[in-house]
CSV table of C-alpha atoms in Angstrom, one decimal:
chain,number,residue,atom,x,y,z
A,347,UNK,CA,105.9,33.2,143.3
A,348,UNK,CA,102.4,34.6,143.7
A,349,UNK,CA,99.6,32.6,145.2
A,350,UNK,CA,97.0,32.6,142.3
A,351,UNK,CA,95.8,29.0,142.8
A,352,UNK,CA,93.5,29.6,145.8
A,353,UNK,CA,92.0,32.6,144.1
A,354,UNK,CA,91.3,30.6,140.9
A,355,UNK,CA,89.7,27.8,142.9
A,356,UNK,CA,87.5,30.4,144.7
A,357,UNK,CA,86.5,32.0,141.4
A,358,UNK,CA,85.8,28.5,139.9
A,359,UNK,CA,83.6,27.5,142.9
A,360,UNK,CA,81.9,30.9,142.7
A,361,UNK,CA,81.2,30.5,138.9
A,362,UNK,CA,79.6,27.1,139.3
A,363,UNK,CA,77.6,28.3,142.4
A,364,UNK,CA,76.4,31.3,140.5
A,365,UNK,CA,75.1,29.1,137.7
A,366,UNK,CA,73.5,26.8,140.2
A,367,UNK,CA,71.8,29.6,142.0
A,368,UNK,CA,70.5,31.1,138.8
A,369,UNK,CA,68.9,27.8,137.8
A,370,UNK,CA,67.3,27.4,141.2
A,371,UNK,CA,66.0,31.0,141.4
A,372,UNK,CA,64.7,31.0,137.8
A,373,UNK,CA,63.1,27.6,138.0
A,374,UNK,CA,61.5,27.9,141.4
A,375,UNK,CA,60.5,31.5,140.7
A,376,UNK,CA,58.7,30.5,137.5
A,377,UNK,CA,57.2,27.5,139.3
A,378,UNK,CA,55.9,29.7,142.0
A,379,UNK,CA,54.5,32.2,139.5
A,380,UNK,CA,52.6,29.4,137.7
A,381,UNK,CA,51.3,28.0,141.0
A,382,UNK,CA,50.1,31.5,142.2
A,383,UNK,CA,48.4,32.1,138.8
A,384,UNK,CA,46.6,28.8,139.1
A,385,UNK,CA,48.3,27.4,136.0
A,386,UNK,CA,49.9,24.6,138.1
A,387,UNK,CA,48.2,22.7,140.8
A,388,UNK,CA,49.2,23.4,144.4
A,389,UNK,CA,52.6,22.4,145.5
A,390,UNK,CA,51.4,19.3,147.4
A,391,UNK,CA,49.4,17.9,144.5
A,392,UNK,CA,50.9,15.7,141.7
A,393,UNK,CA,51.3,17.3,138.3
A,394,UNK,CA,50.2,14.8,135.6
A,395,UNK,CA,49.1,17.1,132.7
A,396,UNK,CA,51.5,16.4,129.9
A,397,UNK,CA,51.2,20.0,128.5
A,398,UNK,CA,52.1,21.5,131.9
A,399,UNK,CA,55.0,19.2,132.3
A,400,UNK,CA,56.3,20.0,128.8
A,401,UNK,CA,56.0,23.7,129.7
A,402,UNK,CA,58.0,23.1,132.9
A,403,UNK,CA,60.6,21.0,131.0
A,404,UNK,CA,61.0,23.8,128.3
A,405,UNK,CA,61.8,26.6,130.7
A,406,UNK,CA,64.0,24.3,132.8
A,407,UNK,CA,65.9,23.6,129.6
A,408,UNK,CA,66.4,27.3,128.9
A,409,UNK,CA,67.4,27.9,132.5
A,410,UNK,CA,69.9,25.0,132.3
A,411,UNK,CA,71.6,26.6,129.3
A,412,UNK,CA,71.6,29.9,131.0
A,413,UNK,CA,73.2,28.4,134.2
A,414,UNK,CA,75.9,26.8,132.1
A,415,UNK,CA,76.5,30.1,130.3
A,416,UNK,CA,76.8,32.0,133.6
A,417,UNK,CA,79.2,29.4,135.0
A,418,UNK,CA,81.3,29.6,131.8
A,419,UNK,CA,81.3,33.4,131.7
A,420,UNK,CA,82.4,33.7,135.3
A,421,UNK,CA,85.0,30.9,135.2
A,422,UNK,CA,88.6,32.1,135.4
A,423,UNK,CA,89.5,29.7,132.6
A,424,UNK,CA,88.0,26.6,130.8
A,425,UNK,CA,84.4,27.8,130.6
A,426,UNK,CA,83.1,24.5,129.2
A,427,UNK,CA,84.7,22.5,132.0
A,428,UNK,CA,83.1,24.7,134.6
A,429,UNK,CA,79.7,24.3,132.9
A,430,UNK,CA,80.2,20.6,132.8
A,431,UNK,CA,80.9,20.5,136.6
A,432,UNK,CA,77.6,22.4,136.9
A,433,UNK,CA,75.9,19.8,134.7
A,434,UNK,CA,77.3,17.0,136.8
A,435,UNK,CA,75.9,18.6,139.9
A,436,UNK,CA,72.6,19.0,138.0
A,437,UNK,CA,72.6,15.2,137.3
A,438,UNK,CA,73.1,14.5,141.0
A,439,UNK,CA,70.5,16.9,142.2
A,440,UNK,CA,68.0,15.9,139.5
A,441,UNK,CA,68.5,12.3,140.5
A,442,UNK,CA,67.9,13.1,144.2
A,443,UNK,CA,64.8,15.1,143.2
A,444,UNK,CA,63.5,12.2,141.1
A,445,UNK,CA,63.8,9.9,144.0
A,446,UNK,CA,62.2,12.3,146.5
A,447,UNK,CA,59.3,13.3,144.2
A,448,UNK,CA,58.8,10.1,142.1
A,449,UNK,CA,55.1,10.0,142.8
A,450,UNK,CA,54.4,13.7,141.9
A,451,UNK,CA,54.7,13.3,138.1
A,452,UNK,CA,54.9,10.7,135.4
A,453,UNK,CA,58.4,9.0,135.4
A,454,UNK,CA,59.4,10.5,132.0
A,455,UNK,CA,59.6,14.0,133.5
A,456,UNK,CA,62.2,13.5,136.2
A,457,UNK,CA,64.1,11.1,134.0
A,458,UNK,CA,64.2,13.6,131.2
A,459,UNK,CA,65.6,16.3,133.6
A,460,UNK,CA,68.4,13.9,134.6
A,461,UNK,CA,69.1,13.1,131.0
A,462,UNK,CA,69.4,16.8,129.8
A,463,UNK,CA,71.4,18.2,132.7
A,464,UNK,CA,74.8,17.7,131.2
A,465,UNK,CA,74.0,18.6,127.6
A,466,UNK,CA,72.2,21.8,128.6
A,467,UNK,CA,75.1,22.9,130.8
A,468,UNK,CA,77.6,22.0,128.1
A,469,UNK,CA,75.6,24.1,125.5
A,470,UNK,CA,75.7,27.1,127.9
A,471,UNK,CA,79.4,26.6,128.4
A,472,UNK,CA,80.0,26.5,124.7
A,473,UNK,CA,78.1,29.8,124.2
A,474,UNK,CA,80.2,31.4,126.9
A,475,UNK,CA,83.4,30.1,125.4
A,476,UNK,CA,82.5,31.6,122.0
A,477,UNK,CA,82.1,35.0,123.6
A,478,UNK,CA,85.5,35.0,125.2
């Protein structure tokens, strides 16, 4: 009997972490670019402009799907399940972010991020599953 279970668990953890890192790097990198260009206010200032929040929400949605896709493509099996694990982590992290940053934007923005975490990851996982 070979010992494939620990390898699969490691690959599963790596797949989900890769999706999570991709979302963080892309989101924070894009945020930093917009802060540097003066599109967004400085990091310590609240962002209340609806248009800017919709922009941030839009690219976070794209990156959420991309993260789910990455997790699904790298998963040793069950790509959608791996993407959903990523989405569940996204719900937890988005909730913590909403609590920590509640005064930095209108409430609809962090609540929307919480609400879309699972569906976006699921969509990315479904795309990955189709390509297998």
